[in-house]
Short mmCIF file of C-alpha atoms in Angstrom, two decimals:
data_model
loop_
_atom_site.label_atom_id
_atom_site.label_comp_id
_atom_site.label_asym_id
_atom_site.label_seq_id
_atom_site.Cartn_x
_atom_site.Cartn_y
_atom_site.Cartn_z
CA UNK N 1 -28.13 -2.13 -10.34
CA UNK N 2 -27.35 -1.41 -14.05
CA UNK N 3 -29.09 1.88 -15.72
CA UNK N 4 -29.92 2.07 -19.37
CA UNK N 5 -31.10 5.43 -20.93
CA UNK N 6 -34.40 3.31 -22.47
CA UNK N 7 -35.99 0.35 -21.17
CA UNK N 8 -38.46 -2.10 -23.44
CA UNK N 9 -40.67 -4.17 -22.18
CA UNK N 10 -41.44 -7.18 -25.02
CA UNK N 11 -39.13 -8.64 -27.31
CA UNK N 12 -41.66 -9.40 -30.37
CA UNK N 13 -41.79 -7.46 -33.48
CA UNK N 14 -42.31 -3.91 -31.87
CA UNK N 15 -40.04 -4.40 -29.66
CA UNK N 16 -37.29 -5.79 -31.48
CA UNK N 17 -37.98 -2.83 -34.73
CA UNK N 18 -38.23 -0.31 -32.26
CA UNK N 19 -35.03 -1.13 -29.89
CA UNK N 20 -33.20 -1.86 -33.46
CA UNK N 21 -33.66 1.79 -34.13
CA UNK N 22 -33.15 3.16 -30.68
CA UNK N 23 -29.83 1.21 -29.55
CA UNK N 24 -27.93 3.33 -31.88
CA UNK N 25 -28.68 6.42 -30.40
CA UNK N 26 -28.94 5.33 -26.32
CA UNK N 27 -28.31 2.41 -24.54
CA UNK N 28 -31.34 0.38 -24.77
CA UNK N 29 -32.68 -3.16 -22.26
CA UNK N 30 -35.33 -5.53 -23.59
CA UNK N 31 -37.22 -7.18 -21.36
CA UNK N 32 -38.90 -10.43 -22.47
CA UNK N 33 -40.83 -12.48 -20.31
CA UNK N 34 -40.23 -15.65 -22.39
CA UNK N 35 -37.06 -17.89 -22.63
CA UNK N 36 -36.61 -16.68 -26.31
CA UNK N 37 -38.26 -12.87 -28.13
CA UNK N 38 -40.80 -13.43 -30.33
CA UNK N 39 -42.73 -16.60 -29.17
CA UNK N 40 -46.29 -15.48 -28.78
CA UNK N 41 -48.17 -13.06 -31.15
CA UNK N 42 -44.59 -12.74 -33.35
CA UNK N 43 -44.19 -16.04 -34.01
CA UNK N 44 -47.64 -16.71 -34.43
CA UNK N 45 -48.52 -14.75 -37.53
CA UNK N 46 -49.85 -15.99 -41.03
CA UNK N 47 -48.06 -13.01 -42.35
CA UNK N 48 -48.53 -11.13 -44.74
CA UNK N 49 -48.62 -7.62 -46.49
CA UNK N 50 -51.96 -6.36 -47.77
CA UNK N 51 -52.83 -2.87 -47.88
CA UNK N 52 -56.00 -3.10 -46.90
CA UNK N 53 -56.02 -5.29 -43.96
CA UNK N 54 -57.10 -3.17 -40.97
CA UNK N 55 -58.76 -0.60 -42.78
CA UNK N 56 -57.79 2.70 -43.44
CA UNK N 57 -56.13 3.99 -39.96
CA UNK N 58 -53.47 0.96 -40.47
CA UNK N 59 -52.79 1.32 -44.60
CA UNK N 60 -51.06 4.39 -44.23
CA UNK N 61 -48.43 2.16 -41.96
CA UNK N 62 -48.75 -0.69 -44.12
CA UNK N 63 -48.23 1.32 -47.20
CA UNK N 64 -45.30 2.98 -46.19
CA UNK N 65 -43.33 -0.48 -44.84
CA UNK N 66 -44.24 -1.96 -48.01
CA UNK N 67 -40.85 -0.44 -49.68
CA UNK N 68 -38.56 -0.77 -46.90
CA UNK N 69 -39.53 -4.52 -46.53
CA UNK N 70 -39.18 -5.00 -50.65
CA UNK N 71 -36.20 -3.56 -50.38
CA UNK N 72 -34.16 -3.51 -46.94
CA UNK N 73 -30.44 -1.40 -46.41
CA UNK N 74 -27.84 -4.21 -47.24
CA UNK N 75 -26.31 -3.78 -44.02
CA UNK N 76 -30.01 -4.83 -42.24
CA UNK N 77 -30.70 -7.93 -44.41
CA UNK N 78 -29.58 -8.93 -48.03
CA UNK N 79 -32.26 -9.91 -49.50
CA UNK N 80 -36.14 -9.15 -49.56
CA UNK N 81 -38.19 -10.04 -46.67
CA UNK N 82 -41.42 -10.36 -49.37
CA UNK N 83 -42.41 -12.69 -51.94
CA UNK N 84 -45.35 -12.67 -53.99
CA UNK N 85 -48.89 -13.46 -53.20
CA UNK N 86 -51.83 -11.53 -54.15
CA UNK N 87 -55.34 -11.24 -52.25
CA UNK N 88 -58.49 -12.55 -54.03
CA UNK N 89 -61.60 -10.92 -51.54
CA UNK N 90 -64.30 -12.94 -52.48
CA UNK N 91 -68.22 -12.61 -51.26
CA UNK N 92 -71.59 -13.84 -52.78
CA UNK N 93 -74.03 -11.90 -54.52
CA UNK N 94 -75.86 -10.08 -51.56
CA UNK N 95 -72.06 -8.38 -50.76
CA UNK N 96 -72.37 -6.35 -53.81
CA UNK N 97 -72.21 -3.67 -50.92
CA UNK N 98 -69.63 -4.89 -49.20
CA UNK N 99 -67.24 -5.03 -52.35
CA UNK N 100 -68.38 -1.45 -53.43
CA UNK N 101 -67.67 0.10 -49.67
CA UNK N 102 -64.13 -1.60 -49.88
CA UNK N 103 -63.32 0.20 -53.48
CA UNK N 104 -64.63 3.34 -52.68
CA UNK N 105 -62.86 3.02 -48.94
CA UNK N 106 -59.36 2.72 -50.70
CA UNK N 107 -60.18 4.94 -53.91
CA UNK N 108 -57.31 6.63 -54.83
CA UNK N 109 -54.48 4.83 -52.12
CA UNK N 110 -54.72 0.98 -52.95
CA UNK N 111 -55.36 -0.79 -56.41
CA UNK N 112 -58.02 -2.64 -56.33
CA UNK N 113 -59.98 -4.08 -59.36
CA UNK N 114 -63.45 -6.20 -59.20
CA UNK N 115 -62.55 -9.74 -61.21
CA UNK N 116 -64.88 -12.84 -61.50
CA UNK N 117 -63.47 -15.14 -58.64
CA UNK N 118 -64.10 -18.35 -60.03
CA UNK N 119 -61.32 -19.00 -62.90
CA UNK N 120 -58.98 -17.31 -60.07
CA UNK N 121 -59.92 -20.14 -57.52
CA UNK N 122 -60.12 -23.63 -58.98
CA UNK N 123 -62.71 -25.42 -57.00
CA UNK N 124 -64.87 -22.39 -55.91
CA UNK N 125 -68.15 -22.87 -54.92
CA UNK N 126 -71.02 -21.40 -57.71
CA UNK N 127 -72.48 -19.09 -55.20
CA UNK N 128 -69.45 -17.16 -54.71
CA UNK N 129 -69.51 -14.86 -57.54
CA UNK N 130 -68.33 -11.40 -56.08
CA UNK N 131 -64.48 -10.91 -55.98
CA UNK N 132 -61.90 -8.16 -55.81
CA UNK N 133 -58.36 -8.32 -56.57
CA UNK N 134 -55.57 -6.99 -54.62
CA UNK N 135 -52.61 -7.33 -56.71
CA UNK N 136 -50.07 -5.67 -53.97
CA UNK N 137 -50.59 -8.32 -51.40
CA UNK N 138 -47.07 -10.09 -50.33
CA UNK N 139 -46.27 -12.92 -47.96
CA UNK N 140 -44.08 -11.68 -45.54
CA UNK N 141 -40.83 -13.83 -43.82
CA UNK N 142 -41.35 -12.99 -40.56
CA UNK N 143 -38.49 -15.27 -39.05
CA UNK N 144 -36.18 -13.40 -41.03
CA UNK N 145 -37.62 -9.81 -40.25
CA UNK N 146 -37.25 -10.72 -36.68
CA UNK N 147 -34.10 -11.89 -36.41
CA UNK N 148 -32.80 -8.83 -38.85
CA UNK N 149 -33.85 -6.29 -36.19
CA UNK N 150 -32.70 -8.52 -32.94
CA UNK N 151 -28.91 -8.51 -35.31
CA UNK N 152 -29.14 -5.08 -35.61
CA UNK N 153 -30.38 -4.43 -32.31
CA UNK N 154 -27.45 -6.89 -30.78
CA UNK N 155 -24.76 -4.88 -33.27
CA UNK N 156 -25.60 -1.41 -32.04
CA UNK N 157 -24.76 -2.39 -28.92
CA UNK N 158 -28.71 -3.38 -27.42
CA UNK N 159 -29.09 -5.82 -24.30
CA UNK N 160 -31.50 -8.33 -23.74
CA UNK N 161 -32.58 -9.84 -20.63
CA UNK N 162 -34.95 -13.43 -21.52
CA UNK N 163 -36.86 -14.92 -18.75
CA UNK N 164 -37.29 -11.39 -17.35
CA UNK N 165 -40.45 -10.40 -16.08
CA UNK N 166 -41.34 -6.75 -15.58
CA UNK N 167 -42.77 -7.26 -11.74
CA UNK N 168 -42.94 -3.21 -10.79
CA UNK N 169 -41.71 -0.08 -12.01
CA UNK N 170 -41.91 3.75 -10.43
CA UNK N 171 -41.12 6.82 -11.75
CA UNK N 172 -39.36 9.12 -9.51
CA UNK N 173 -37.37 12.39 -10.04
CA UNK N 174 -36.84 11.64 -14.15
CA UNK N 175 -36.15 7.97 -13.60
CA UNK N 176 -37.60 4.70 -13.66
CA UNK N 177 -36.78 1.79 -10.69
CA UNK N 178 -37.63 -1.46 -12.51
CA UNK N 179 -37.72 -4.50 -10.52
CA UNK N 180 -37.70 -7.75 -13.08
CA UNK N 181 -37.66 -11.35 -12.16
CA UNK N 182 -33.84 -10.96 -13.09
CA UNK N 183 -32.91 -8.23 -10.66
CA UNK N 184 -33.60 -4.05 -10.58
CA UNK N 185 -32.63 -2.10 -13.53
CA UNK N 186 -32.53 1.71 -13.69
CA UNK N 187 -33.83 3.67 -17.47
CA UNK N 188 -34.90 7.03 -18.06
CA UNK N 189 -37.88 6.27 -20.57
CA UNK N 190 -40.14 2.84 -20.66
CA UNK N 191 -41.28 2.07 -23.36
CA UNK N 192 -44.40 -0.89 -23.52
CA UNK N 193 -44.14 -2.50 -26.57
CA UNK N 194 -46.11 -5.81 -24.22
CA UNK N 195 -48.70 -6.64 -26.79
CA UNK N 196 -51.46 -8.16 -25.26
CA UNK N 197 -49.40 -7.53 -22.13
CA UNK N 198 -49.27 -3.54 -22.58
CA UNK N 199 -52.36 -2.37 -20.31
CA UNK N 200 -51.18 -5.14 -17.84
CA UNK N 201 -47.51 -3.29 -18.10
CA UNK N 202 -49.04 0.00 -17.61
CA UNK N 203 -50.91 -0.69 -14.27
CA UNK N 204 -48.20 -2.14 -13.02
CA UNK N 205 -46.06 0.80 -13.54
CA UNK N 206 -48.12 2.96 -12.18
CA UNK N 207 -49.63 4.50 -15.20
CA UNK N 208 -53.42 4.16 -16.01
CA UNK N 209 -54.31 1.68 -18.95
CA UNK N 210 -55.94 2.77 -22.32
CA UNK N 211 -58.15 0.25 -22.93
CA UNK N 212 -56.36 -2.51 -24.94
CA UNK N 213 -58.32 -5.89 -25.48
CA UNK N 214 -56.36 -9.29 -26.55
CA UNK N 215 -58.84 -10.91 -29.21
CA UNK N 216 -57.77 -15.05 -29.51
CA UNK N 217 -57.37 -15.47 -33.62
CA UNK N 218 -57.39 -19.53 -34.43
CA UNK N 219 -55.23 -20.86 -37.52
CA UNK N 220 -55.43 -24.25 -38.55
CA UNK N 221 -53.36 -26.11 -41.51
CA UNK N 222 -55.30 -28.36 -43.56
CA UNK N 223 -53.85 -30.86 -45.81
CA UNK N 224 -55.58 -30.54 -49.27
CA UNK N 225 -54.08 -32.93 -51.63
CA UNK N 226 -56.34 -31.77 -54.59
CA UNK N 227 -55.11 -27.92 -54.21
CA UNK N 228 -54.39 -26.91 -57.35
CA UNK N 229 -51.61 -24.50 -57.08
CA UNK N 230 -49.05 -22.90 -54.30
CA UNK N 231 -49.47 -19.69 -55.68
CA UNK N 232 -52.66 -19.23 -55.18
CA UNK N 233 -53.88 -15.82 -54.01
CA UNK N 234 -54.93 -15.39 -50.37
CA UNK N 235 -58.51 -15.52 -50.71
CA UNK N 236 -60.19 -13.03 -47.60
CA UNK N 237 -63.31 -12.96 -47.21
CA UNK N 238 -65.78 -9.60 -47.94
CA UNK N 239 -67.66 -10.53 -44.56
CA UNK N 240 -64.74 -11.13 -42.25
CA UNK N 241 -65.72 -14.57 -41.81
CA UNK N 242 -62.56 -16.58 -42.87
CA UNK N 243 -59.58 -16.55 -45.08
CA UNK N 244 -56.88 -18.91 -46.41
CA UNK N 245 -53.74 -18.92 -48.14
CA UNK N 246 -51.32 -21.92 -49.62
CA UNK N 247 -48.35 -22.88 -47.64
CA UNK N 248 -46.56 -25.25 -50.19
CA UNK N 249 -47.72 -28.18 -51.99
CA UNK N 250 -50.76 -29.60 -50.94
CA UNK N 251 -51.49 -27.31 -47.87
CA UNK N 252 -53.27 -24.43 -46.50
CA UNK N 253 -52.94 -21.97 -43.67
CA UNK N 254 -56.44 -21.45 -42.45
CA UNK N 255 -58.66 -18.66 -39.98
CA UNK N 256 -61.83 -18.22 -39.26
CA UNK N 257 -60.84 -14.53 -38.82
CA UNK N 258 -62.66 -15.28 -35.13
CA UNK N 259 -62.12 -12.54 -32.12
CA UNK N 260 -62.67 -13.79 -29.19
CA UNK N 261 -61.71 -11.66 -25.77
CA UNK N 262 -59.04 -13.39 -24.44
CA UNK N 263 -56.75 -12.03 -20.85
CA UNK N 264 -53.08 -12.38 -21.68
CA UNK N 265 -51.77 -15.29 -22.02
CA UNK N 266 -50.61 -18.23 -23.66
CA UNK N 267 -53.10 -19.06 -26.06
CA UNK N 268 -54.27 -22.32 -27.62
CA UNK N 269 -57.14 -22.79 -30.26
CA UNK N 270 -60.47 -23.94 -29.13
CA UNK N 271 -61.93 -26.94 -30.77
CA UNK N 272 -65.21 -24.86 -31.54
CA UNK N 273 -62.87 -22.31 -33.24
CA UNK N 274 -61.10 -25.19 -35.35
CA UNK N 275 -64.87 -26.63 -36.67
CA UNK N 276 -65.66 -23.45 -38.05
CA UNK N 277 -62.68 -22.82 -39.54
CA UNK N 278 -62.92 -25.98 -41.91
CA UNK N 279 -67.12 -25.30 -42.26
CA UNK N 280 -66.42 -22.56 -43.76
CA UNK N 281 -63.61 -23.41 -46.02
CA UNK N 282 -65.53 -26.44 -46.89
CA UNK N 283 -68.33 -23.90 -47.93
CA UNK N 284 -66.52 -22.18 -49.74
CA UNK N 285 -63.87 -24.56 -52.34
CA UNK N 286 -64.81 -28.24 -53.26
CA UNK N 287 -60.93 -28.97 -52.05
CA UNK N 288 -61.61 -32.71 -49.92
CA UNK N 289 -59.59 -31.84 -46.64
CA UNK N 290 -57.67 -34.53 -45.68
CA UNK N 291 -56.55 -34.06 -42.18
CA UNK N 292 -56.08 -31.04 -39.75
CA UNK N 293 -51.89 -31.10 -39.53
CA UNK N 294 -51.35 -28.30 -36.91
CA UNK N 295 -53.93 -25.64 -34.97
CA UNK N 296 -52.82 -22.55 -32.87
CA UNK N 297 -53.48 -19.61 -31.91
CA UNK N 298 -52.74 -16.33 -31.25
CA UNK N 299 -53.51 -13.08 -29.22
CA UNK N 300 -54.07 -9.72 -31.47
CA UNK N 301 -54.29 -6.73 -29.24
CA UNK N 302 -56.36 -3.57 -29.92
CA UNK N 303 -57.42 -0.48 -28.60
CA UNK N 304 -60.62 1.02 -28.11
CA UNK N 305 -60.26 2.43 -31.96
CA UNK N 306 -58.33 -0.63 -33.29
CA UNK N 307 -55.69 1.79 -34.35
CA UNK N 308 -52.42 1.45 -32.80
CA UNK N 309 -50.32 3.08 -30.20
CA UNK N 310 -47.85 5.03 -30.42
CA UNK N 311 -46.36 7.77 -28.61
CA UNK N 312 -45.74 9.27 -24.47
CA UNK N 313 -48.37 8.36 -22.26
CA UNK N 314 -50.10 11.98 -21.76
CA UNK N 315 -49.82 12.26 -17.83
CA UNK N 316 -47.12 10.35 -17.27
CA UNK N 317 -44.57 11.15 -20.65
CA UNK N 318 -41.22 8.88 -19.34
CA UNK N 319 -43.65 6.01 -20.05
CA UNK N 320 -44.17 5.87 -24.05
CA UNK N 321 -46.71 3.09 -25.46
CA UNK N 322 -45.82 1.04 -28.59
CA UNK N 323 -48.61 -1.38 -28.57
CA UNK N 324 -52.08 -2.10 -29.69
CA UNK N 325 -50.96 -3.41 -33.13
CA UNK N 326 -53.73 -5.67 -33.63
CA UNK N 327 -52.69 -8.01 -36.10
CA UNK N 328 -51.06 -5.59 -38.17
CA UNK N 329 -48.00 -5.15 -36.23
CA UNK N 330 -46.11 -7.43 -38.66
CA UNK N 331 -46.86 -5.49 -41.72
CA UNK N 332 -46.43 -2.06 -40.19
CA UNK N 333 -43.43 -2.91 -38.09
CA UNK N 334 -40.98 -0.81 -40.76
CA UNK N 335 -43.08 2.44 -40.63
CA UNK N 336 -44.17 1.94 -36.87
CA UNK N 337 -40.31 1.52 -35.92
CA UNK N 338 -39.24 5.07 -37.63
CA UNK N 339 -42.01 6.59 -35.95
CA UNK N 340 -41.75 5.82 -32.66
CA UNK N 341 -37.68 6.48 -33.04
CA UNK N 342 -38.90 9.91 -34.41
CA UNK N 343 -41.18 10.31 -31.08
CA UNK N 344 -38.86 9.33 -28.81
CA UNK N 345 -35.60 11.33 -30.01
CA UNK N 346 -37.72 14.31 -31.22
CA UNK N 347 -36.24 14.40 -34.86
CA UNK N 348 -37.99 15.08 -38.06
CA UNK N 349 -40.02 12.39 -39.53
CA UNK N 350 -37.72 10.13 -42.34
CA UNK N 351 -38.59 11.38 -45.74
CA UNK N 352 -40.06 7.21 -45.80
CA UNK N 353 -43.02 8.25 -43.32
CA UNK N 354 -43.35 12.05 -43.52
CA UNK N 355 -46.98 11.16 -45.11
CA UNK N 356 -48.12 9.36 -42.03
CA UNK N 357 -51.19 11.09 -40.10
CA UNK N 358 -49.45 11.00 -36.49
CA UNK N 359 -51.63 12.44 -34.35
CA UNK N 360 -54.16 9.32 -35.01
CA UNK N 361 -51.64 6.94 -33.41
CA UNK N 362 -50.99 9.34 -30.03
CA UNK N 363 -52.26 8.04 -26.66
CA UNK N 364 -53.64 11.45 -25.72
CA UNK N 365 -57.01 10.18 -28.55
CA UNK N 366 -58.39 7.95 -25.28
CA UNK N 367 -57.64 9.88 -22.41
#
């Protein structure tokens, strides 16, 4: 039976960021369940960086990546993982309220500046009239994130185990017993960075769940021959109701921004889902969609709050959650990675996150 200091179950985004940090400190396991990290919620995303996506318990997270993914240590990746997008929020004239509660909700921590939409947005329907720009907004390569922190995870010396399932784990005397689908493994801390996964992860390690909920989010690409540019902004909607962004010439990536409770699993979109998703865009550009090229979908998982995870589990501390990202994970995954480093080793904050209000993100808020 081999023993690691630090066991992780889920070789996505968290996972990967966090064990990057770890394995150069301890000797750190991922577990992933899948043949390869990253193939459900990871590789999955329509990625990208925007300050205000998830409100104001994720932008201190998303505002403090922003740098480190501009701007990455040579010796992690050698070139920027962000290129330029922009986010156009757009709303008709009865969400007047809606675009006032989102400037006065990031007054003073995000630039934001009202605009008229419609010479921003070729095509756009008269009765959307309201709009908002978000200059900041970035696409993010999430491929290349990914594979950065599984290199520097790999270099420092990190094992991963694919096609391992977590079956059972106890706690006993200061150590865990694993037993995977691959054979028993010893650790001294788990960590459940499981995603929609993580409450499953918990019960069966003996440790009470907290409550996190896998919503289903549907993304469809449409081919558009008439769109009029690639660089476009990423036009979100003030009502949470849809939004869409260019992916190259003559296509967009596509959401309904629906939430429906899923269990964990592998998810596909639902051809209700997919009809909505092009009424709406339809009602909102006068872009003739061509044909529906690819559909999937995707599990975001959240807590009670909807703000993540991230710290020892209160009764039992050798377990320490890492999860309920939401669909934020991929945007926060620089800043959520230091921090849960920080937790785990007990060492000062980086000088990158100091600014980050902790206690929000601890476990012990839903006991």
């Amino acid at each position: 039976m081999k023993t690691f200091d630090i066991v992780i179950v889920g070789g996505g985004m968290a996972g990967a960021s966090l064990g990057a940090h770890l394995a150069a400190d301890a000797s750190v396991l991922i577990l992933e369940m899948e043949p390869q990290p990253g193939y459900h919620a990871t590789g999955r995303s329509v990625a990208f960086w925007e300050e205000t996506y998830g409100g104001p318990a994720v932008q201190p997270l998303t505002t403090a990546s922003g740098p480190l993914l501009a701007s990455p240590d040579p010796d992690f990746h050698d070139r920027t993982f962000l290129s330029p997008r922009r986010t156009l929020h757009v709303g008709r004239s009865g969400d007047a309220p809606l675009r006032d509660a989102l400037l006065q909700r990031f007054a003073g921590t995000v630039t934001l500046e009202p605009v008229d939409p419609a010479p921003l947005v070729p095509g756009l329907r008269s009765d959307w009239t309201i709009g908002v720009m978000e200059e900041s907004c970035r696409d993010i390569d999430v491929a290349a994130l990914h594979q950065a922190y599984l290199r520097r995870f790999a270099a420092k010396g990190g094992e991963i185990w694919v096609n391992a399932r977590l079956e059972s784990a106890r706690a006993d005397a200061g150590n865990w017993h694993i037993q995977t689908s691959q054979g028993a493994v010893q650790c001294g801390l788990l960590v459940n960075a499981a995603g929609a996964w993580a409450d499953e992860i918990a019960r069966r390690s003996g440790v009470a769940p907290i409550g996190i909920t896998p919503l289903r989010r549907t993304v469809v690409q449409l081919r558009v021959p008439t769109l009029p540019s690639a660089d476009l902004p990423l036009v979100m909607d003030l009502r949470a109701g849809f939004y869409f962004k260019p992916e190259g010439p003559g296509r967009v990536w596509l959401t309904p921004h629906d939430e429906a409770p899923s269990p964990p699993c592998d998810a596909a979109p639902e051809e209700l889902a997919v009809a909505e998703a092009v009424a709406r865009f339809e009602a909102v550009v006068d872009w003739p969609v061509e044909r529906i090229e690819h559909r999937w979908a995707g599990l975001r998982s959240f807590a009670p709050d909807r703000a993540p995870i991230y710290g020892h589990d209160p009764v039992q501390p050798g377990f320490f959650w890492f999860a309920g990202q939401g669909g934020f994970g991929i945007q926060t995954a620089p800043a959520a990675a230091l921090l849960g480093h920080a937790l785990i080793t007990r060492s000062p904050l980086p000088t990158a996150i100091a600014a980050l209000p902790i206690d929000c993100y601890r476990p012990q808020r839903l006991r």
